[in-house]
Tab-separated table of C-alpha atoms and ligand atoms in Angstrom:
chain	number	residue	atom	x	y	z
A	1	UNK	CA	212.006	-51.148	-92.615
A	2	UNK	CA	211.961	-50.378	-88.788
A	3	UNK	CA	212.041	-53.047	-85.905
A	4	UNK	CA	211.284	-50.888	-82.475
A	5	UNK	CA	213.434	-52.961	-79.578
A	6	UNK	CA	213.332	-52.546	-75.835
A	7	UNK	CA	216.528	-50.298	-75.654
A	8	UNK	CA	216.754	-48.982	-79.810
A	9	UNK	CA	215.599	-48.967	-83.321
A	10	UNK	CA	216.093	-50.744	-85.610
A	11	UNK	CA	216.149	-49.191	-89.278
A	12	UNK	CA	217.710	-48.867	-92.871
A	13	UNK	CA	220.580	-47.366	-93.093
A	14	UNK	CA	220.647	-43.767	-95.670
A	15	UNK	CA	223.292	-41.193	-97.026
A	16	UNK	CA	222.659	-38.886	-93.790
A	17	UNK	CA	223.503	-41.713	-91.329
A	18	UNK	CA	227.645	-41.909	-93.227
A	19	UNK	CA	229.024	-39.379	-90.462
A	20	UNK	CA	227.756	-40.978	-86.993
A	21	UNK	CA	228.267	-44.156	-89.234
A	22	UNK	CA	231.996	-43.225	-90.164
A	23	UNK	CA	232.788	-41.845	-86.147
A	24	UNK	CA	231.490	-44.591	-84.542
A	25	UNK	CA	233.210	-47.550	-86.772
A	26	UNK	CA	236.658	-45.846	-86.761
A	27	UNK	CA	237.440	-47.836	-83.993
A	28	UNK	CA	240.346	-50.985	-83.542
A	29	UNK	CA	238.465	-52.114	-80.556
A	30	UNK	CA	235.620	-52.859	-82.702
A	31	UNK	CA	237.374	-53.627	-85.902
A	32	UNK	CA	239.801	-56.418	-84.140
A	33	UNK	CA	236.451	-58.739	-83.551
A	34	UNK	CA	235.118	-57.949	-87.139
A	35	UNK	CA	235.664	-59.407	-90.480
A	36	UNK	CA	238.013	-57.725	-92.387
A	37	UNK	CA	235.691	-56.477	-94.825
A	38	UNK	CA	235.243	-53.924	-91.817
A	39	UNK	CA	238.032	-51.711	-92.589
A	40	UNK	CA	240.580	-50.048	-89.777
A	41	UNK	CA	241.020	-46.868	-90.558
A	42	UNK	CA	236.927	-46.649	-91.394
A	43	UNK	CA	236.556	-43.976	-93.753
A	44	UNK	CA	233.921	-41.583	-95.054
A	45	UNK	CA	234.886	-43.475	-98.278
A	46	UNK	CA	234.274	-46.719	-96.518
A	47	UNK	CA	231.040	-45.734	-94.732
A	48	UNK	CA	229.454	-44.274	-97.929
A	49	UNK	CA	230.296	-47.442	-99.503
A	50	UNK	CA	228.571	-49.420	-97.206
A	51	UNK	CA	225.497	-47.113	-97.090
A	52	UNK	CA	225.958	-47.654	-100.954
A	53	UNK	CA	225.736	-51.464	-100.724
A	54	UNK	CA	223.038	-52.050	-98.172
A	55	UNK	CA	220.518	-49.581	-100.241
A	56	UNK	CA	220.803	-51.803	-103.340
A	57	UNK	CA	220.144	-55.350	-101.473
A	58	UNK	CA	216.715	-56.689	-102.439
A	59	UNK	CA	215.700	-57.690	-99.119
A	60	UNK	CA	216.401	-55.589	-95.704
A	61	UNK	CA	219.276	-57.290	-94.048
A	62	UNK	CA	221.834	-54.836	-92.770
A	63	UNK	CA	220.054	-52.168	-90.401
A	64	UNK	CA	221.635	-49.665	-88.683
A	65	UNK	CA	220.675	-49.450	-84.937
A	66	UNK	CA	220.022	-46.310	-83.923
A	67	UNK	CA	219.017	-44.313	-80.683
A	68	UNK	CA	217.127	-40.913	-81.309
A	69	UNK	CA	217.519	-42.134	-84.727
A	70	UNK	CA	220.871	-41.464	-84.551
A	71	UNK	CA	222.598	-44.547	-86.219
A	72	UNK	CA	225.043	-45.880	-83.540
A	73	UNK	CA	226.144	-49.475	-84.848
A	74	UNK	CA	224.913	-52.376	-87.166
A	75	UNK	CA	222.874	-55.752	-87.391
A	76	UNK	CA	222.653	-57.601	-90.188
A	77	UNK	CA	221.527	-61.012	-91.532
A	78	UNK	CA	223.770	-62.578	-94.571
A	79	UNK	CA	221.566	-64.799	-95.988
A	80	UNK	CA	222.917	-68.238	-97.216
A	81	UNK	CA	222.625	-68.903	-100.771
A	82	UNK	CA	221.159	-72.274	-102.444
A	83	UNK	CA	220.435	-75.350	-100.196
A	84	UNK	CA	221.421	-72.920	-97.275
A	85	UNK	CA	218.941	-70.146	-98.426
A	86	UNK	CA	217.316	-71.196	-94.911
A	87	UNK	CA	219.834	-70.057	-92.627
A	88	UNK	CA	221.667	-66.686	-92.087
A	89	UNK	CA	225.115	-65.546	-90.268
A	90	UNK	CA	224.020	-63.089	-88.208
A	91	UNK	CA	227.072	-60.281	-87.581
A	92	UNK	CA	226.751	-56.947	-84.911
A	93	UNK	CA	228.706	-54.410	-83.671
A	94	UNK	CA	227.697	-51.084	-81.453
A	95	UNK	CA	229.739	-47.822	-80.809
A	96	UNK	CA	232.200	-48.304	-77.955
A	97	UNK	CA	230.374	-45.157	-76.260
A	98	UNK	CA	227.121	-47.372	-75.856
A	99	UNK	CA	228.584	-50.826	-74.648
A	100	UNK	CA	227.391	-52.570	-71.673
A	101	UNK	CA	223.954	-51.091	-71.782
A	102	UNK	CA	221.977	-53.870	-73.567
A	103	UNK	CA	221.609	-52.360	-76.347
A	104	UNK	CA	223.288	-55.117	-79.019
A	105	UNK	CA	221.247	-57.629	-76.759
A	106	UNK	CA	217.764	-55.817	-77.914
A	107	UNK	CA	218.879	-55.213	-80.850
A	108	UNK	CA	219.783	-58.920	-81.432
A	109	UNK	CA	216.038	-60.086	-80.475
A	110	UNK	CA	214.471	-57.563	-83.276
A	111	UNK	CA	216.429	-59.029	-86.175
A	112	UNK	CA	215.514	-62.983	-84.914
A	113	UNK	CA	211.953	-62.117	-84.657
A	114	UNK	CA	212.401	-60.435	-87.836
A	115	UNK	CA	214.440	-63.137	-89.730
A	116	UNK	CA	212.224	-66.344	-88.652
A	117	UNK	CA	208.631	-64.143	-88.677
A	118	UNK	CA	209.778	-62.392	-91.976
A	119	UNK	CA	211.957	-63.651	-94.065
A	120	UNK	CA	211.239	-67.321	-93.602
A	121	UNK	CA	214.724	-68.288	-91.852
A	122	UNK	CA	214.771	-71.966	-90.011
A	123	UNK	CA	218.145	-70.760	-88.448
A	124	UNK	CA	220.464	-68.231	-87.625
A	125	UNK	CA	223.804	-68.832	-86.723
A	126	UNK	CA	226.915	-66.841	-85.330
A	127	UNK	CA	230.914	-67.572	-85.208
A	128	UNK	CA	232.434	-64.568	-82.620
A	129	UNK	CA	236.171	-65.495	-82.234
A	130	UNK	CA	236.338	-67.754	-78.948
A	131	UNK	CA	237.967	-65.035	-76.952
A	132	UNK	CA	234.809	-62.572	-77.560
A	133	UNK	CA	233.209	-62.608	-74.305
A	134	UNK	CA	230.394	-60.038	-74.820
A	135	UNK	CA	229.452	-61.006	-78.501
A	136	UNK	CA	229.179	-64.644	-76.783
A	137	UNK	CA	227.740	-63.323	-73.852
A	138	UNK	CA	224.784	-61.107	-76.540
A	139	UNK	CA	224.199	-64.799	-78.305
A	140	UNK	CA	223.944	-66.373	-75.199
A	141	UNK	CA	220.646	-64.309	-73.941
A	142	UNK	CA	219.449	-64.281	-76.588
A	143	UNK	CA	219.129	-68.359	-76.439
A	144	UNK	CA	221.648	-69.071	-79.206
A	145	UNK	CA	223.184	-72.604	-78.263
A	146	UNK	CA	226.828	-72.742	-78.455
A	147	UNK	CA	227.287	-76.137	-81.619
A	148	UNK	CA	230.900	-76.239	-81.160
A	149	UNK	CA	234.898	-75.043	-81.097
A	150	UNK	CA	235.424	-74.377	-84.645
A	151	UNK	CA	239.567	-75.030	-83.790
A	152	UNK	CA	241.947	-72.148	-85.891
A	153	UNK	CA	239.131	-71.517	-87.943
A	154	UNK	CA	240.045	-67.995	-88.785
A	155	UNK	CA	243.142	-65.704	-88.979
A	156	UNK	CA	243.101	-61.809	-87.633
A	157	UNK	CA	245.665	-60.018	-88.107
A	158	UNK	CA	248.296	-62.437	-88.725
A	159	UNK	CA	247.325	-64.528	-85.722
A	160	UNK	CA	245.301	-67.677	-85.934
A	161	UNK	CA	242.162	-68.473	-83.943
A	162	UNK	CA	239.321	-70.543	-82.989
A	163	UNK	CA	235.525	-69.476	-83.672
A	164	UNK	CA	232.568	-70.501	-81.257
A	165	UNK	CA	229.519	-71.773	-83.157
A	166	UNK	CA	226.537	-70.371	-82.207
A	167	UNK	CA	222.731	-70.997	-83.595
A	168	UNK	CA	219.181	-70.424	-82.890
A	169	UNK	CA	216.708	-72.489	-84.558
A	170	UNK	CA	213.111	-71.449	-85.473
A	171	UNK	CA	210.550	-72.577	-82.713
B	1	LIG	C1	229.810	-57.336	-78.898
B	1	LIG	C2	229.112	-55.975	-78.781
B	1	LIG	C3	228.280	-55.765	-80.017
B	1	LIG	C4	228.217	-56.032	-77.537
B	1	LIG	O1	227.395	-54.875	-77.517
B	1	LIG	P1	226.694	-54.329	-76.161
B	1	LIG	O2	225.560	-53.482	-76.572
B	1	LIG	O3	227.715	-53.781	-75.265
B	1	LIG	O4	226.134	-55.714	-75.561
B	1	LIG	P2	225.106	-55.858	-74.343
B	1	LIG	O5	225.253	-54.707	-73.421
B	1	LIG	O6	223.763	-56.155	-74.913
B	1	LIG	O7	225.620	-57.206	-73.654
B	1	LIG	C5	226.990	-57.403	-73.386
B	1	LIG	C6	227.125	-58.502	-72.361
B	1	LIG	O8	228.473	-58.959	-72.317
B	1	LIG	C7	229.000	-58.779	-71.023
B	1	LIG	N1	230.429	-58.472	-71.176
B	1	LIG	C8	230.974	-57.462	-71.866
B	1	LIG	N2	232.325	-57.548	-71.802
B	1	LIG	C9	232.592	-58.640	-71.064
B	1	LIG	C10	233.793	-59.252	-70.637
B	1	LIG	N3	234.990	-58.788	-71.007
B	1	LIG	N4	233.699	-60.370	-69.880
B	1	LIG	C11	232.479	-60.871	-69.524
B	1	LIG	N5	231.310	-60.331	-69.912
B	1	LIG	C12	231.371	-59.227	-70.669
B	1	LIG	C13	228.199	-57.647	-70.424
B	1	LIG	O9	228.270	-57.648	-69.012
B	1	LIG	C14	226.801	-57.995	-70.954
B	1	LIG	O10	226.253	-59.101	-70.273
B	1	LIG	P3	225.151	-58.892	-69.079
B	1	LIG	O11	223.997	-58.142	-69.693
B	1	LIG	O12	224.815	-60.277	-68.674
B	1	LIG	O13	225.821	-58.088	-68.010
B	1	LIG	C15	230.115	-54.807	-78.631
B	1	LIG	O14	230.951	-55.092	-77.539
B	1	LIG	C16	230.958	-54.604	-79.868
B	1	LIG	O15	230.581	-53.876	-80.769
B	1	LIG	N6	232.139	-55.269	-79.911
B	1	LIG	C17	233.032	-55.167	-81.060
B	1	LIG	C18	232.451	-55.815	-82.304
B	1	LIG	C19	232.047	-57.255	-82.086
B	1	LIG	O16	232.631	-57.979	-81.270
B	1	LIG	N7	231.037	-57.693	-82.844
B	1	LIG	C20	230.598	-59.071	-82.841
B	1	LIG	C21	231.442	-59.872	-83.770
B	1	LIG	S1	231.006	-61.603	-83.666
C-alpha cells in the first residue's frame, strides 16, 4: 500500500522503519495528546511491537508517513466493528522535528480519499482533546465538521478532559 500526498508518502509500515519509528515517538509532547496505548518512554520493544501488529491486520489501516521514505509519524484508520463497520476513528501524529509544515494536513487527505474510495467508509470521525489546537486545526482543513463537546469524556494522566467531535462524511 502507498498513498503519494502533496507534502509525503504514505506507506506500510516494516521491521526497518522500528528505529526512525522508535526516535521519533519517544516524545511526551506527542504522547500527552495520544491514547495511552502510545507508550511514554516509546521503546524499541514498543515500536517493534507495533510494526508487529500493523503487519498482521487484514486490511491496510495504520501507515507510516514517511518523507524520503523515511518513516516520520503515523495515520491510521480503526475501523468500527458491526453496525459501525461504516465508520472509522481516524488517529495521527508526526515527529516534533516536522510540525507546522503541512505535512499531517496532506497526510490526512490521502487516508480520506483512501478510506471512502477504498475501503467503503460512509464516515470518518476524530475526538482530539479540546485543548489540541493543531490536531483540530489538521481536521478542520481538511473539512471535518466539529459534532460536538464531548464534556470530561476522557482522563490523561490523572486529569480529566473534554474531547471535540469531529467527522467527515462521504460525498
Ligand atoms: C497534531 C499534529 C499531528 C499536527 O501535525 P503537523 O504536520 O504539524 O500539522 P500541519 O502542519 O498539517 O497543520 C497544523 C496546523 O495547526 C496550526 N497550529 C499548530 N499549533 C497551533 C497552536 N498552538 N495554536 C493554533 N494553531 C496551531 C498550524 O499553524 C497549522 O495550521 P495552518 O496550516 O492553518 O497554519 C502534530 O502536532 C502532532 O503530532 N501532535 C502530537 C500528537 C497529536 O496531537 N495527535 C493527534 C491526536 S488527536
Amino acid at each position: 500500500m502507498r498513498i503519494e500526498c502533496d507534502s509525503c508518502v504514505l506507506r506500510n509500515w516494516n521491521s526497518s522503519d522500528v528505529e526512525s519509528l522508535v526516535e521519533n515517538a519517544n516524545n511526551y509532547n506527542i504522547a500527552i495528546s495520544m491514547r495511552d496505548l502510545f507508550p511514554y518512554p516509546y521503546t524499541l520493544e514498543d515500536g517493534k511491537s507495533w510494526i508487529k501488529i500493523t503487519s498482521s491486520q487484514e486490511k491496510n489501516c495504520f501507515l507510516a508517513i514517511t518523507l524520503d521514505d523515511v518513516a516520520v509519524g503515523g495515520v491510521g484508520l480503526n475501523l468500527g466493528e458491526d453496525i459501525e463497520r461504516i465508520s472509522a476513528e481516524i488517529g495521527y501524529w508526526l515527529g516534533e522535528k516536522y510540525w507546522g509544515k503541512g505535512i499531517t494536513s496532506s497526510a490526512l487527505k490521502g487516508i480520506v480519499e483512501y478510506g471512502f474510495n477504498d475501503l467503503g467508509l460512509e464516515r470518518i470521525f476524530a475526538k482530539p482533546l479540546e485543548h489540541n489546537t493543531a490536531s483540530r486545526r489538521v481536521l478542520e482543513k481538511n473539512s471535518f465538521k466539529l459534532e460536538g463537546i464531548m464534556e470530561k469524556s476522557c482522563v490523561k494522566n490523572g486529569k480529566i478532559y473534554n474531547q471535540a467531535l469531529y467527522a467527515i462524511i462521504k460525498k
